[in-house]
Amino acid sequence: MNCNLRKLWLIVPDQLPTVIRRCPKCKRKTEFQNSGKFRVNANGKLLDVWLIYRCSHCDTSWNMTIIERANPENIDKEEYKGFLSNSPQLAASYGSNRELFIKNKVEIVEAKSGYHILKTPTITPGNKEYSLEVQIKNPSALKLRLDVLLAGELEVSRNQIKKWFDDGLVTSGQAVLLPGARVMDGMLIQIKKEEANRQELLDV
């Protein structure tokens, strides 16, 4: 691990939520599934981006609005490239965003399944005081305990994780976290350096 760069963990359900809306071809409400593909339209100086869903019965498409009438200069360049290349990570992130579903006025069908973590480096410099800094995205608001998540992803025993919490080594900003803390969307996790954990986190 390059300790000078912050990490990003995106928590993604193993099965993404589907949405329920009226299908014009089926002439009734049906489930629409995330296709993993985006539609990008540059109309003059403005940009629109949609995530394409398809009816599970007839394959009719429906475009869920991601970005509407935006100035291209205000769009992150890497994210824009991801839209054009149908990035699976972006499709999973936007396809599990509750606020986006509400904005598009669709019903959500939650998938009852496990989850996995998509890990990517960032260009954000890390604080040398910490062995590990992780920005966690949990757009689907899965109910997860932070200690359980860290134990599984860092491959460290629950007892060791508990000791780090008890010793005040796991923080978020200036706040010391408790073992039972819930994983919140956008939270920044920092694990302070100590000889016992420095080597264990090198390959995370």
XYZ file of C-alpha atoms in Angstrom:
204
model
C 0.000 0.000 0.000
C 1.161 3.504 -0.774
C 0.522 5.163 2.573
C 0.765 8.600 0.963
C -2.513 8.139 -0.924
C -6.005 7.818 0.477
C -8.065 4.767 -0.536
C -11.663 4.627 -1.721
C -13.921 1.698 -0.835
C -17.263 1.495 -2.611
C -19.703 -0.891 -0.925
C -21.824 -2.555 -3.590
C -24.640 -5.073 -3.043
C -23.917 -8.367 -4.805
C -27.240 -7.851 -6.539
C -28.099 -4.242 -7.387
C -31.569 -2.880 -6.619
C -34.176 -2.938 -9.362
C -36.826 -0.268 -9.833
C -40.542 -0.537 -10.437
C -42.225 1.719 -12.975
C -44.874 1.483 -15.642
C -43.612 -0.160 -18.818
C -45.212 1.387 -21.929
C -44.944 -1.889 -23.849
C -46.175 -4.225 -21.084
C -48.798 -1.591 -20.118
C -48.315 -2.293 -16.422
C -45.776 -1.785 -13.650
C -42.753 -4.052 -14.024
C -39.237 -4.369 -12.627
C -36.480 -2.588 -14.530
C -32.910 -3.824 -14.132
C -29.664 -1.885 -14.264
C -28.029 -2.543 -17.664
C -24.640 -1.246 -16.558
C -24.597 1.159 -19.504
C -24.806 4.941 -19.693
C -26.200 7.270 -22.340
C -24.319 10.545 -22.728
C -25.695 13.445 -24.755
C -23.756 16.649 -25.344
C -26.296 19.166 -26.619
C -24.407 22.327 -27.465
C -22.695 23.528 -24.304
C -24.793 21.386 -21.953
C -24.408 17.745 -20.953
C -26.946 15.076 -19.996
C -26.115 11.620 -18.627
C -28.509 8.740 -18.008
C -28.116 5.227 -16.607
C -30.028 2.775 -18.784
C -32.482 0.316 -17.200
C -34.355 -2.429 -19.038
C -37.724 -4.046 -18.379
C -37.218 -7.576 -17.096
C -40.160 -8.794 -19.225
C -39.795 -7.118 -22.625
C -36.387 -5.401 -22.547
C -37.874 -1.935 -23.075
C -35.344 0.661 -21.956
C -35.782 3.491 -19.470
C -33.136 6.139 -18.833
C -32.609 7.223 -15.241
C -31.314 10.783 -15.065
C -27.828 11.089 -13.556
C -26.753 14.531 -14.766
C -29.103 17.050 -16.354
C -28.232 20.142 -18.390
C -24.793 20.540 -16.834
C -21.763 22.452 -17.999
C -19.192 19.839 -19.120
C -16.449 21.864 -17.426
C -18.107 21.121 -14.070
C -17.976 17.334 -14.585
C -15.032 15.386 -13.179
C -12.898 14.314 -16.169
C -12.289 10.778 -14.896
C -15.982 10.302 -14.161
C -16.868 11.580 -17.636
C -14.505 8.995 -19.131
C -16.241 6.388 -16.965
C -19.629 7.342 -18.394
C -18.306 6.994 -21.937
C -16.677 3.606 -21.213
C -19.645 2.243 -19.199
C -17.590 1.898 -16.027
C -19.007 -0.984 -13.904
C -17.992 0.903 -10.761
C -19.943 4.015 -11.767
C -22.960 1.935 -12.834
C -22.918 0.162 -9.461
C -22.458 3.397 -7.523
C -25.239 5.327 -9.246
C -27.369 2.167 -9.452
C -27.469 1.869 -5.669
C -27.959 5.537 -4.801
C -31.203 5.980 -2.873
C -31.306 9.745 -3.325
C -31.077 9.318 -7.072
C -33.996 6.871 -7.093
C -36.094 9.325 -5.084
C -35.159 12.169 -7.434
C -36.282 10.058 -10.409
C -39.528 9.143 -8.589
C -39.249 5.366 -8.879
C -39.956 2.573 -6.428
C -36.943 0.592 -5.249
C -36.845 -3.183 -4.894
C -34.059 -3.896 -2.435
C -31.922 -6.916 -3.211
C -31.540 -9.236 -0.244
C -28.005 -10.416 -0.759
C -24.444 -9.903 0.388
C -22.078 -7.192 -0.694
C -18.576 -6.691 -2.033
C -16.075 -3.850 -1.942
C -14.661 -2.117 -4.993
C -11.314 -0.669 -3.911
C -9.576 2.073 -5.834
C -6.674 4.411 -5.072
C -7.248 8.156 -5.152
C -4.991 11.071 -5.940
C -5.717 12.592 -2.525
C -2.547 12.774 -0.401
C -2.825 10.913 2.879
C -1.768 12.107 6.315
C 1.536 10.482 7.276
C 0.244 10.167 10.841
C -1.940 7.253 9.735
C -1.220 3.734 8.528
C -4.413 3.780 6.491
C -6.953 6.359 5.334
C -10.108 5.135 3.611
C -13.046 7.069 2.215
C -16.053 4.740 2.365
C -19.019 5.095 0.027
C -22.184 3.267 1.030
C -24.786 4.760 -1.346
C -27.257 1.908 -0.858
C -27.192 2.527 2.925
C -26.463 -1.093 3.816
C -26.565 -1.585 7.576
C -23.009 -2.628 8.408
C -20.857 -2.419 11.534
C -17.528 -0.713 10.954
C -15.527 -3.179 13.060
C -16.931 -6.141 11.113
C -16.198 -4.429 7.788
C -12.618 -3.581 8.763
C -11.913 -7.061 10.120
C -13.077 -8.654 6.885
C -11.392 -6.265 4.466
C -8.102 -5.896 6.337
C -7.964 -9.624 7.171
C -7.284 -8.807 10.808
C -8.867 -10.646 13.738
C -11.903 -9.141 15.441
C -9.947 -9.063 18.699
C -7.176 -7.007 17.100
C -9.693 -4.642 15.517
C -11.388 -4.226 18.915
C -8.023 -3.401 20.481
C -7.432 -0.677 17.872
C -10.833 0.810 18.703
C -10.230 0.535 22.444
C -6.825 2.220 22.071
C -8.386 5.100 20.115
C -6.498 4.277 16.912
C -9.586 4.272 14.660
C -10.848 7.776 14.014
C -12.966 9.791 11.604
C -11.621 13.310 11.409
C -10.945 14.241 15.012
C -13.557 11.844 16.414
C -12.518 8.537 17.999
C -14.872 5.790 16.831
C -16.456 2.988 18.846
C -16.491 -0.665 17.702
C -20.258 -0.662 17.128
C -20.185 2.372 14.848
C -22.236 2.023 11.673
C -20.787 2.468 8.210
C -22.075 5.756 6.832
C -21.933 6.920 3.230
C -18.946 9.194 2.656
C -17.272 8.610 6.022
C -13.482 8.919 6.245
C -11.765 6.229 8.318
C -8.256 6.799 9.636
C -6.164 4.223 11.484
C -3.291 5.724 13.436
C 0.188 4.313 13.156
C 1.616 1.987 15.726
C 4.208 -0.749 15.393
C 1.573 -3.468 15.786
C -0.517 -2.439 12.792
C 1.931 -0.744 10.429
C 3.112 -3.941 8.747
C -0.354 -5.569 8.776
C -1.794 -2.804 6.591
C 0.978 -2.576 4.022
C -0.794 -4.701 1.407
C -4.349 -3.407 1.867
